[in-house]
Coordinates of C-alpha atoms (C1' of nucleotides) in Angstrom, one line a residue:
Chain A
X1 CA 99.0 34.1 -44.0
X2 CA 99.3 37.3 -43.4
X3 CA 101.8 38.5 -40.5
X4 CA 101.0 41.1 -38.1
X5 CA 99.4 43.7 -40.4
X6 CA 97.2 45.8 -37.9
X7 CA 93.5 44.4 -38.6
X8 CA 91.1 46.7 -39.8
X9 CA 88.2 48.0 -37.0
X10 CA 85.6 46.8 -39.6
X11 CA 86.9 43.2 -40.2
X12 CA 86.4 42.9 -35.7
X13 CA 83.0 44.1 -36.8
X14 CA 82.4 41.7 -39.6
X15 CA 83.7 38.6 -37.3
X16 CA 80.9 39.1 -34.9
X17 CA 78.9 38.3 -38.0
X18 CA 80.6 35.8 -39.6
X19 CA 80.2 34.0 -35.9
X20 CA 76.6 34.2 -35.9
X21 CA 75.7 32.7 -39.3
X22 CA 78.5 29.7 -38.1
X23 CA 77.0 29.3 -34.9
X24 CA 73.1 29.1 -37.0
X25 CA 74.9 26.3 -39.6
X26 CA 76.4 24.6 -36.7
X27 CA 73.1 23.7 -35.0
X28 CA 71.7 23.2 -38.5
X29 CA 74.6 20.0 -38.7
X30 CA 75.8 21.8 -41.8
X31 CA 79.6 20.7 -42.0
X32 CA 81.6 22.8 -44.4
X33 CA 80.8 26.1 -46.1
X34 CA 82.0 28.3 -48.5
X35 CA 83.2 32.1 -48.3
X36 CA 80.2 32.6 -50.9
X37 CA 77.7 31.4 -48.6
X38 CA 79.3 33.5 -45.5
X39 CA 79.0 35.8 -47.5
X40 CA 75.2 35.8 -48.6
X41 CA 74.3 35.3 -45.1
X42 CA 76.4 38.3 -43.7
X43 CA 75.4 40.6 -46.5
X44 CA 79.0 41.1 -47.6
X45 CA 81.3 40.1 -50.7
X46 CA 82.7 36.4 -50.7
X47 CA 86.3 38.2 -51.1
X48 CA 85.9 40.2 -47.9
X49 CA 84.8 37.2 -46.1
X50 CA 88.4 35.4 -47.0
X51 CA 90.2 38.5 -46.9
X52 CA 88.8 39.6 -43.2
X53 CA 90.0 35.8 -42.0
X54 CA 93.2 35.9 -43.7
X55 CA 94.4 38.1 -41.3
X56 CA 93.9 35.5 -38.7
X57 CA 95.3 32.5 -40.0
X58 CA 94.1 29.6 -43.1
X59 CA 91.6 28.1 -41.7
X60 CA 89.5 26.6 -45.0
X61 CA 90.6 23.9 -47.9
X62 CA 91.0 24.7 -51.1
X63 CA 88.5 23.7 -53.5
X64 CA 86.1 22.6 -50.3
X65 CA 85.5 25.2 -48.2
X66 CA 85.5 26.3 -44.4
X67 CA 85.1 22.9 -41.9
X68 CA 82.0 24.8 -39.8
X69 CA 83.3 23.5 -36.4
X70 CA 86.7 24.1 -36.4
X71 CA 85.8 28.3 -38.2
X72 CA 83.8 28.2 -35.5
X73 CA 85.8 27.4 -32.6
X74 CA 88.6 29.8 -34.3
X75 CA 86.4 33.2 -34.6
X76 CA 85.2 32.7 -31.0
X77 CA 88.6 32.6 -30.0
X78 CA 89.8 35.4 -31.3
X79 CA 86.7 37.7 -30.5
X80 CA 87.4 36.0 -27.1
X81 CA 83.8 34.9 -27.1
X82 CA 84.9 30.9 -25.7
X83 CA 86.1 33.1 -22.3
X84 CA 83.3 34.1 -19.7
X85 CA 83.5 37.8 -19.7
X86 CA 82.5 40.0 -16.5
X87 CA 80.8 43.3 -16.9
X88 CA 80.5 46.1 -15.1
X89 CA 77.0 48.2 -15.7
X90 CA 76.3 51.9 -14.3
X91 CA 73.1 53.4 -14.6
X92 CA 69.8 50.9 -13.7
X93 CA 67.3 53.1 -15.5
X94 CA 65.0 52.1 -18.3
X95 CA 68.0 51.7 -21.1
X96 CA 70.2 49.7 -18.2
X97 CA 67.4 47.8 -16.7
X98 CA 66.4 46.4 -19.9
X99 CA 70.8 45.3 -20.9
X100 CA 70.9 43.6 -17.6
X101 CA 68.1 41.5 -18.6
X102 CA 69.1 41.2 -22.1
X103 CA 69.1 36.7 -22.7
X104 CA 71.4 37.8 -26.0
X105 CA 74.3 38.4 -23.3
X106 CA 74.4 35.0 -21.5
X107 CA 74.8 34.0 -24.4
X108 CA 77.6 34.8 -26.2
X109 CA 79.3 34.6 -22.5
X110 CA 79.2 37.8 -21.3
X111 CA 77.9 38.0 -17.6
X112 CA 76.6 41.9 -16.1
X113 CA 78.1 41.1 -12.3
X114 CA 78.0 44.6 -11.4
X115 CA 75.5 47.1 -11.4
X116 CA 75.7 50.9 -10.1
X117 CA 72.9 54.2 -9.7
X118 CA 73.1 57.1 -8.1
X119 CA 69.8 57.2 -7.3
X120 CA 68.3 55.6 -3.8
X121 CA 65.1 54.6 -5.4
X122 CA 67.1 52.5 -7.2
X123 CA 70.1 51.8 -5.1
X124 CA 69.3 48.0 -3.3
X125 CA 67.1 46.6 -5.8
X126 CA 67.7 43.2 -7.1
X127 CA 67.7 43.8 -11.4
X128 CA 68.5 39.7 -12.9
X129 CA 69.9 39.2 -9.4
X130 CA 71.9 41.3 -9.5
X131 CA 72.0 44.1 -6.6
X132 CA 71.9 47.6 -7.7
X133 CA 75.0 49.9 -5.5
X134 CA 75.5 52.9 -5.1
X135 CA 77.8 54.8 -7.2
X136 CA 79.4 56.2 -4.6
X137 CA 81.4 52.9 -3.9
X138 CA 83.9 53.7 -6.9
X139 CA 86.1 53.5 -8.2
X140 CA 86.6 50.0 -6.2
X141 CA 88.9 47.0 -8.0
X142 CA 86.5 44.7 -10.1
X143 CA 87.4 41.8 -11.4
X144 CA 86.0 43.3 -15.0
X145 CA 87.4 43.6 -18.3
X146 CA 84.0 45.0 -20.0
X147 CA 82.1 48.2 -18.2
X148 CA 78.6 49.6 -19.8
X149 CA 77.6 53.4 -19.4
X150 CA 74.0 53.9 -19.3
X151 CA 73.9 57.5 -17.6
X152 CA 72.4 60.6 -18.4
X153 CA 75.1 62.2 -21.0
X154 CA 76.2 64.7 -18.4
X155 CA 77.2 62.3 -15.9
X156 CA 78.7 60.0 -19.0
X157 CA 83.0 61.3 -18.6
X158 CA 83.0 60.9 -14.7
X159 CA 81.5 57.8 -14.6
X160 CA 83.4 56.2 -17.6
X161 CA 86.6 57.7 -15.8
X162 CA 85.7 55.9 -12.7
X163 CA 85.2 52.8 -14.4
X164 CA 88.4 53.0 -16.3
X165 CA 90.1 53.4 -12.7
X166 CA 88.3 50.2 -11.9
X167 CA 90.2 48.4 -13.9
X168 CA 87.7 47.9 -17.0
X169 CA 89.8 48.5 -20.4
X170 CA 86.6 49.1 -22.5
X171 CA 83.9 50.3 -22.4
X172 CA 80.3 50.3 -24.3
X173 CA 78.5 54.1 -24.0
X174 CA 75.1 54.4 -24.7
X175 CA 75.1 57.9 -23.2
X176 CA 75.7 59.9 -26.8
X177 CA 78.7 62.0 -24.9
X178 CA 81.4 61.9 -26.6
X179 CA 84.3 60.7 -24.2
X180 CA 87.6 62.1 -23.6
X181 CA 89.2 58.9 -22.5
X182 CA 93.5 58.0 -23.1
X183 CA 94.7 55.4 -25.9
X184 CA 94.7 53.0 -23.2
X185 CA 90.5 52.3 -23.3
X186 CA 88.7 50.8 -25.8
X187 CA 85.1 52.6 -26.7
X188 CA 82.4 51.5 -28.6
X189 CA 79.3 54.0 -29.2
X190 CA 76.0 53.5 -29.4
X191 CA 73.3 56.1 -29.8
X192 CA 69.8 55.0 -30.4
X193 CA 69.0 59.0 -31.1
X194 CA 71.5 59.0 -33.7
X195 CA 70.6 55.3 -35.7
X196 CA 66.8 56.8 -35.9
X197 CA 68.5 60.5 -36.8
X198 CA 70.1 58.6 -39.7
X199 CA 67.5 56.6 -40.8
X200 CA 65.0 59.9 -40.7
X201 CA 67.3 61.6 -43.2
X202 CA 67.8 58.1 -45.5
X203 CA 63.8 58.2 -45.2
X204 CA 63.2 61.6 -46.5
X205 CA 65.3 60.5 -49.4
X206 CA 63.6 57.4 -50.4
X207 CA 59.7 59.0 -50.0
X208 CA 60.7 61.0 -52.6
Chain B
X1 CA 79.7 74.9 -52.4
X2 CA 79.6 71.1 -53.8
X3 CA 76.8 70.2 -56.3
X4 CA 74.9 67.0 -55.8
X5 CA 77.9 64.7 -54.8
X6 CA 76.6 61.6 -53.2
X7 CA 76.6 62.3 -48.9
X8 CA 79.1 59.3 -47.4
X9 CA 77.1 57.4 -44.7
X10 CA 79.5 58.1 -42.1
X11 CA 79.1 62.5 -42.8
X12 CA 75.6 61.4 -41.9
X13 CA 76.3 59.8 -38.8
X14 CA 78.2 62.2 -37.7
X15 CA 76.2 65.2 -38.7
X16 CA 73.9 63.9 -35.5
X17 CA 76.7 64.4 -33.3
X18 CA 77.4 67.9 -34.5
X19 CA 73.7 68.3 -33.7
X20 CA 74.2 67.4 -30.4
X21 CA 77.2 70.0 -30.0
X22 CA 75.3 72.2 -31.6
X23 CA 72.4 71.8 -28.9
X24 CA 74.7 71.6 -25.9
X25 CA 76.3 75.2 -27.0
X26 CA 73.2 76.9 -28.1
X27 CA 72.0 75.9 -24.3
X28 CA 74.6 77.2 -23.4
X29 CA 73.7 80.3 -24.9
X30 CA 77.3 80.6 -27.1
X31 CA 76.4 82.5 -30.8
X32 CA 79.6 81.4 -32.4
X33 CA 81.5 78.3 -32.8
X34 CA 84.4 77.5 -35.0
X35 CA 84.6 74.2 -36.7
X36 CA 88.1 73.1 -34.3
X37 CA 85.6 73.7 -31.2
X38 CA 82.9 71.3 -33.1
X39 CA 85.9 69.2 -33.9
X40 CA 86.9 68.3 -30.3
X41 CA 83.6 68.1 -28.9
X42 CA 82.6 65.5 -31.2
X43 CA 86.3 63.6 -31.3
X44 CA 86.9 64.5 -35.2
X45 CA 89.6 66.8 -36.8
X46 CA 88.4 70.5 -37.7
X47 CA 88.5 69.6 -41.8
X48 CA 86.5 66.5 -41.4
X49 CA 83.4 69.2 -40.0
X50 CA 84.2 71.9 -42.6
X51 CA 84.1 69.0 -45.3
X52 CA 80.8 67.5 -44.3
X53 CA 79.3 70.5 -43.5
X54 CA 80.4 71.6 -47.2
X55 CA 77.8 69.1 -48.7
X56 CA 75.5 70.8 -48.1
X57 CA 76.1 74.4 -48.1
X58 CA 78.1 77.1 -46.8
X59 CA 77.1 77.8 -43.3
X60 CA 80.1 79.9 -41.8
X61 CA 81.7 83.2 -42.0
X62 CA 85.3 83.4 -42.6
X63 CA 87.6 84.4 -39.8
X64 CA 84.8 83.8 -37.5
X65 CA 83.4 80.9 -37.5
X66 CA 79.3 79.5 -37.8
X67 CA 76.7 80.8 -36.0
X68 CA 75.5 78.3 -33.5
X69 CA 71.0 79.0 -33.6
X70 CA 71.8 79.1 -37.7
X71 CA 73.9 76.0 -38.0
X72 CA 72.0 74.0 -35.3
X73 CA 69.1 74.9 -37.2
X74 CA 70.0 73.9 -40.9
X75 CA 71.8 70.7 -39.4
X76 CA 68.3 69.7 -38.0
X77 CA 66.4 70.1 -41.0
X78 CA 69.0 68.7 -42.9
X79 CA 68.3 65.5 -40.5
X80 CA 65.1 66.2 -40.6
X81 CA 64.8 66.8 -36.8
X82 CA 62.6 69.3 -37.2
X83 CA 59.6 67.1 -38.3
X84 CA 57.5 64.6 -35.8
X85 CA 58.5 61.1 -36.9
X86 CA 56.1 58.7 -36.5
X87 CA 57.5 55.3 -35.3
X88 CA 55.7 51.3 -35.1
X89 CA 58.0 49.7 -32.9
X90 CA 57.1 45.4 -33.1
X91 CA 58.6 43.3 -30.0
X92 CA 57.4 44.2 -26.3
X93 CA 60.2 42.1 -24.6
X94 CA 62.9 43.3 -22.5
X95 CA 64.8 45.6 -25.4
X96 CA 61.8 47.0 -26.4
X97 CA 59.9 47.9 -23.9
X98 CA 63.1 49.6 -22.8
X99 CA 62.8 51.3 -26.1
X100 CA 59.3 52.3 -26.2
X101 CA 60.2 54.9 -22.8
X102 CA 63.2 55.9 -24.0
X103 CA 63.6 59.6 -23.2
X104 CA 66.1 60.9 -25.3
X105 CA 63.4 59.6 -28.7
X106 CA 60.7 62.2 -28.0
X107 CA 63.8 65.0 -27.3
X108 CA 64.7 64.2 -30.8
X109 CA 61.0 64.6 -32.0
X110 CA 60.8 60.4 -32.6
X111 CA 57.1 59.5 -31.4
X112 CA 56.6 55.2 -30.9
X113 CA 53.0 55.6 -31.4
X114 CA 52.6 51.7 -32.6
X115 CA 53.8 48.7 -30.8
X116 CA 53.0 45.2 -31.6
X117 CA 53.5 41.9 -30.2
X118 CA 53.1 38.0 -31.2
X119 CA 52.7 37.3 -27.3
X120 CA 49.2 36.7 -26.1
X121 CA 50.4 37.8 -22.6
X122 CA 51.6 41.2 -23.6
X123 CA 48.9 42.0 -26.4
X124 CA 46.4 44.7 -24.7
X125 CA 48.9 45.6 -22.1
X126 CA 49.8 49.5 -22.1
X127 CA 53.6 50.6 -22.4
X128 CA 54.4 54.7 -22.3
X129 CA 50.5 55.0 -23.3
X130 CA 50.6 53.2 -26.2
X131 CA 48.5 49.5 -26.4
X132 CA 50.7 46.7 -27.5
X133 CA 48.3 45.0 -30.3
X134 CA 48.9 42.0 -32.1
X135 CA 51.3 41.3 -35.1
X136 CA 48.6 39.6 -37.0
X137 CA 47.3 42.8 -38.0
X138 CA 50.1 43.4 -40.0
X139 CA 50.7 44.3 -43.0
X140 CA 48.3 47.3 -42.4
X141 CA 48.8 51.1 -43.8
X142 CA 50.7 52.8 -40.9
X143 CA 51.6 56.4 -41.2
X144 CA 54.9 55.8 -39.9
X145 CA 58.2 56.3 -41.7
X146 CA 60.7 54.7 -39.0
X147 CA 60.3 51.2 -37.4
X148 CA 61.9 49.2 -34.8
X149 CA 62.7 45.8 -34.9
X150 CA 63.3 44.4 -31.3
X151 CA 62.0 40.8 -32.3
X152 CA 64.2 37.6 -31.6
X153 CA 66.4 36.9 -34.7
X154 CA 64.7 33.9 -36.2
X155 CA 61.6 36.3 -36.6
X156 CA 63.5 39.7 -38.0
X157 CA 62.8 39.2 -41.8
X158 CA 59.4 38.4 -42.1
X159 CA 58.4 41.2 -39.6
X160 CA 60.4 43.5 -41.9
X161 CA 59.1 42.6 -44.4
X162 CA 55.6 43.2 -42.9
X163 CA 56.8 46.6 -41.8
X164 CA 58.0 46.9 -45.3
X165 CA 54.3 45.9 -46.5
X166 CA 52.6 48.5 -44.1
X167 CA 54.2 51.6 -45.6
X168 CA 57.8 52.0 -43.6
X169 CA 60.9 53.2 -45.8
X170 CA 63.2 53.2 -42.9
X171 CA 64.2 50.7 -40.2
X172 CA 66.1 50.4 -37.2
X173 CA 67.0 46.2 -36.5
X174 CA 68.1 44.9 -33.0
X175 CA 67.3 41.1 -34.3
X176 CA 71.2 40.8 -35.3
X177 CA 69.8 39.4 -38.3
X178 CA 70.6 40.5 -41.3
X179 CA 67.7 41.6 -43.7
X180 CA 67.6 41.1 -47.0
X181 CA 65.6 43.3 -48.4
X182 CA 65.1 45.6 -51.2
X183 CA 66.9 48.5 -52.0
X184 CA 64.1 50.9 -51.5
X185 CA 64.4 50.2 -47.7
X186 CA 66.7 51.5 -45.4
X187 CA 68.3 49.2 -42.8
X188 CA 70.7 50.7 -39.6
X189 CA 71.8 47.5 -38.0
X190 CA 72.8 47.9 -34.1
X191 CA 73.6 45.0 -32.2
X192 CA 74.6 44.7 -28.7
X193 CA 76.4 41.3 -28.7
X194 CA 78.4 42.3 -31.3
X195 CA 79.8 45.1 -29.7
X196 CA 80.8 43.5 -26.6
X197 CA 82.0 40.9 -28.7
X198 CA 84.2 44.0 -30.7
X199 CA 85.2 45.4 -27.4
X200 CA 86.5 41.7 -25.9
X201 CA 88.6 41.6 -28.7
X202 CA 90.2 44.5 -27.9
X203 CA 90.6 44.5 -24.1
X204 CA 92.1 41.3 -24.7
X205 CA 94.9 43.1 -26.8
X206 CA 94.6 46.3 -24.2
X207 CA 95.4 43.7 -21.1
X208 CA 99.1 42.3 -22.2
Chain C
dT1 C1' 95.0 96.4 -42.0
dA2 C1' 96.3 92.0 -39.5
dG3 C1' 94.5 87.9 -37.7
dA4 C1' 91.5 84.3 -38.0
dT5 C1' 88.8 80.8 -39.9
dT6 C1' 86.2 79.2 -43.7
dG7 C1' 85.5 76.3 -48.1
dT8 C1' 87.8 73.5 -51.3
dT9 C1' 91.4 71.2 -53.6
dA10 C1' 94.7 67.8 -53.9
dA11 C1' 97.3 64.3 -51.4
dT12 C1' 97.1 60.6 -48.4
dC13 C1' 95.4 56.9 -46.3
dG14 C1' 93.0 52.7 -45.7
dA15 C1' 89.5 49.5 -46.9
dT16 C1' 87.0 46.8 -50.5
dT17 C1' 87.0 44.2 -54.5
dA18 C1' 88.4 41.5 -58.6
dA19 C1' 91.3 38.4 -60.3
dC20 C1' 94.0 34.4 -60.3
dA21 C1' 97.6 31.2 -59.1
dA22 C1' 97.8 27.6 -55.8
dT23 C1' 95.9 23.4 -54.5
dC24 C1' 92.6 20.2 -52.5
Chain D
dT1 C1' 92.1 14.3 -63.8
dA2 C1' 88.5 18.1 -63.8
dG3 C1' 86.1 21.2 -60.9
dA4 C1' 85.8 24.0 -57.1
dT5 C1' 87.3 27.2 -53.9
dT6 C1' 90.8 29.0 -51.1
dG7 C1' 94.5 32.6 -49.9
dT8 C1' 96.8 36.6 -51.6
dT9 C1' 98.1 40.1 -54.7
dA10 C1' 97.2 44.2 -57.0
dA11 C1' 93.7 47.5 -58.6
dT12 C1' 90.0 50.1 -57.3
dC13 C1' 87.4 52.8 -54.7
dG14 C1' 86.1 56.0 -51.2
dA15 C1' 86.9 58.6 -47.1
dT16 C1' 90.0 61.4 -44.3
dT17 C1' 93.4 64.9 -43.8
dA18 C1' 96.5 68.7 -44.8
dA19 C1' 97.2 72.7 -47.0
dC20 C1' 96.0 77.1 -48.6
dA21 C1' 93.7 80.6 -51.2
dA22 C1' 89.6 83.3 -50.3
dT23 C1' 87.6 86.5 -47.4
dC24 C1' 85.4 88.2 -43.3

DNA sequence: TAGATTGTTAATCGATTAACAATC
DNA sequence: TAGATTGTTAATCGATTAACAATC
């Protein structure tokens, strides 16, 4: 095993995966598996599949395979996905209306507890039951490690500073603002303008 | 200039945020920008925007910097954000209902004028103007280059695949599943679970 | 001209992959 | 034992960054 090497952002990434396909051959009974089939079902090479969970520990038997149950158990641990998770969410519009009611969530353990708007149309509505506050209450201590930011892009900075003073340590942004945040947050980016930008100019390219 | 050298995925991904910066300062009515100022805006280093940019032409002037209407303009067509896209969006849950009246899509010229459902109850209903109709018409000849994928996970291939069938070259998956398909289709992957499952891994490491 | 900033090269860095010894 | 598959090393690949000559 390999000791303490920092691991890469895109092995995190991969883990997710590799926790999905485990979770499907768990409920299909299946016992053991091989890096190769991982690695079919992710879409990656069987080498990055053992490579990425090297860094963790050995958790497979030579000339075998991976015991499903126990890789299992081991890649939700370390993506923390056997903990309950509380999240924070600001902005109830149509983009936050539709993640608080997203089943994929409850799922994997991670529980939207909070939710904020600025806006009195929305402010006292009940989204998942869940009632919608007003912004103006933060920042205010939440028990939260996770916080979502589903603003308009102008508002995106404040708000993700507010949630930071909150306590939450990282955050998901589906605002397309680029934040300004210290070393001490972690942020994940999402734009939905910029996957369809992407795939536009991968289109183009492939009509041709 | 470079000739012809394959574009890196991620100078792709980020040429969409330069447009962004791009659109924000041309707003703001600024003529000139130099690439440090694009550099901070978008969290890169200066050389990382004068590199992709490079790609695919010359755009600047020495000692001064690029003019912002001409580079906001050549990054757009580049990204072909200049041209109405057509997009068939299929699954009229939660996500992508959400979706279909997303604002920021029609700012960036992406028009969801098809949306389909398996669901007798939401077949014939109208979302953002546009009648939800049933998946069983697919395959049929769309004139649509993107599409959206917002179908539960067990379902995500063979709706590609009939998005595939119906003339789409490009597509945008929320399923979490991953597609295997051809390599004349394009496939952008974006999963919420995943990255809350990315970001618990790290507010985890943020915490001690 | 002096100062500034580009475009491009070459060096660095980091991630992916192939290969294979270890071993079940 | 023979066959299979892991864990790990070393090689490859590709992307980022620094540096600087070109030039406005």
């Amino acid at each position: 095993m390999e000791k303490r090497t920092r691991v890469p952002e895109p092995t995190i990434a991969r883990l997710a995966t590799y926790f999905r396909c485990l979770a499907d051959l768990s409920d299909q009974g299946v016992g053991v598996v091989s890096s190769e089939e991982i690695a079919f079902r992710a879409g990656v090479k069987a080498s990055q599949v053992r490579k990425d969970l090297s860094y963790f520990g050995e958790f497979g038997v030579q000339g075998l395979g991976y015991p499903v149950p126990g890789l299992l158990k081991r890649v939700a641990s370390i993506l923390q996905l056997d903990q309950q998770h509380r999240v924070a969410l600001v902005g109830a519009g149509n983009l936050g209306t539709a993640l608080a009611g997203f089943p994929g969530f409850a799922r994997w353990n991670f529980h939207i507890l909070w939710i904020f708007d600025s806006s009195p149309a929305r402010i006292g509505q009940e989204i998942n039951k869940v009632k919608v506050e007003p912004m103006s209450v933060l920042p205010r201590e939440l028990p939260a490690d996770l916080g979502i930011l589903a603003v308009p892009g102008h508002a995106a900075e404040d708000v993700a500073k507010l949630l930071v003073a909150s306590g939450v340590s990282a955050l998901l942004n589906f605002t397309g603002a680029h934040l300004h945040l210290g070393p001490g947050v972690s942020v994940r980016n999402v734009d939905l303008t910029h996957e369809l930008a992407i795939l536009a100019y991968h289109a183009q390219r492939l009509e041709q």
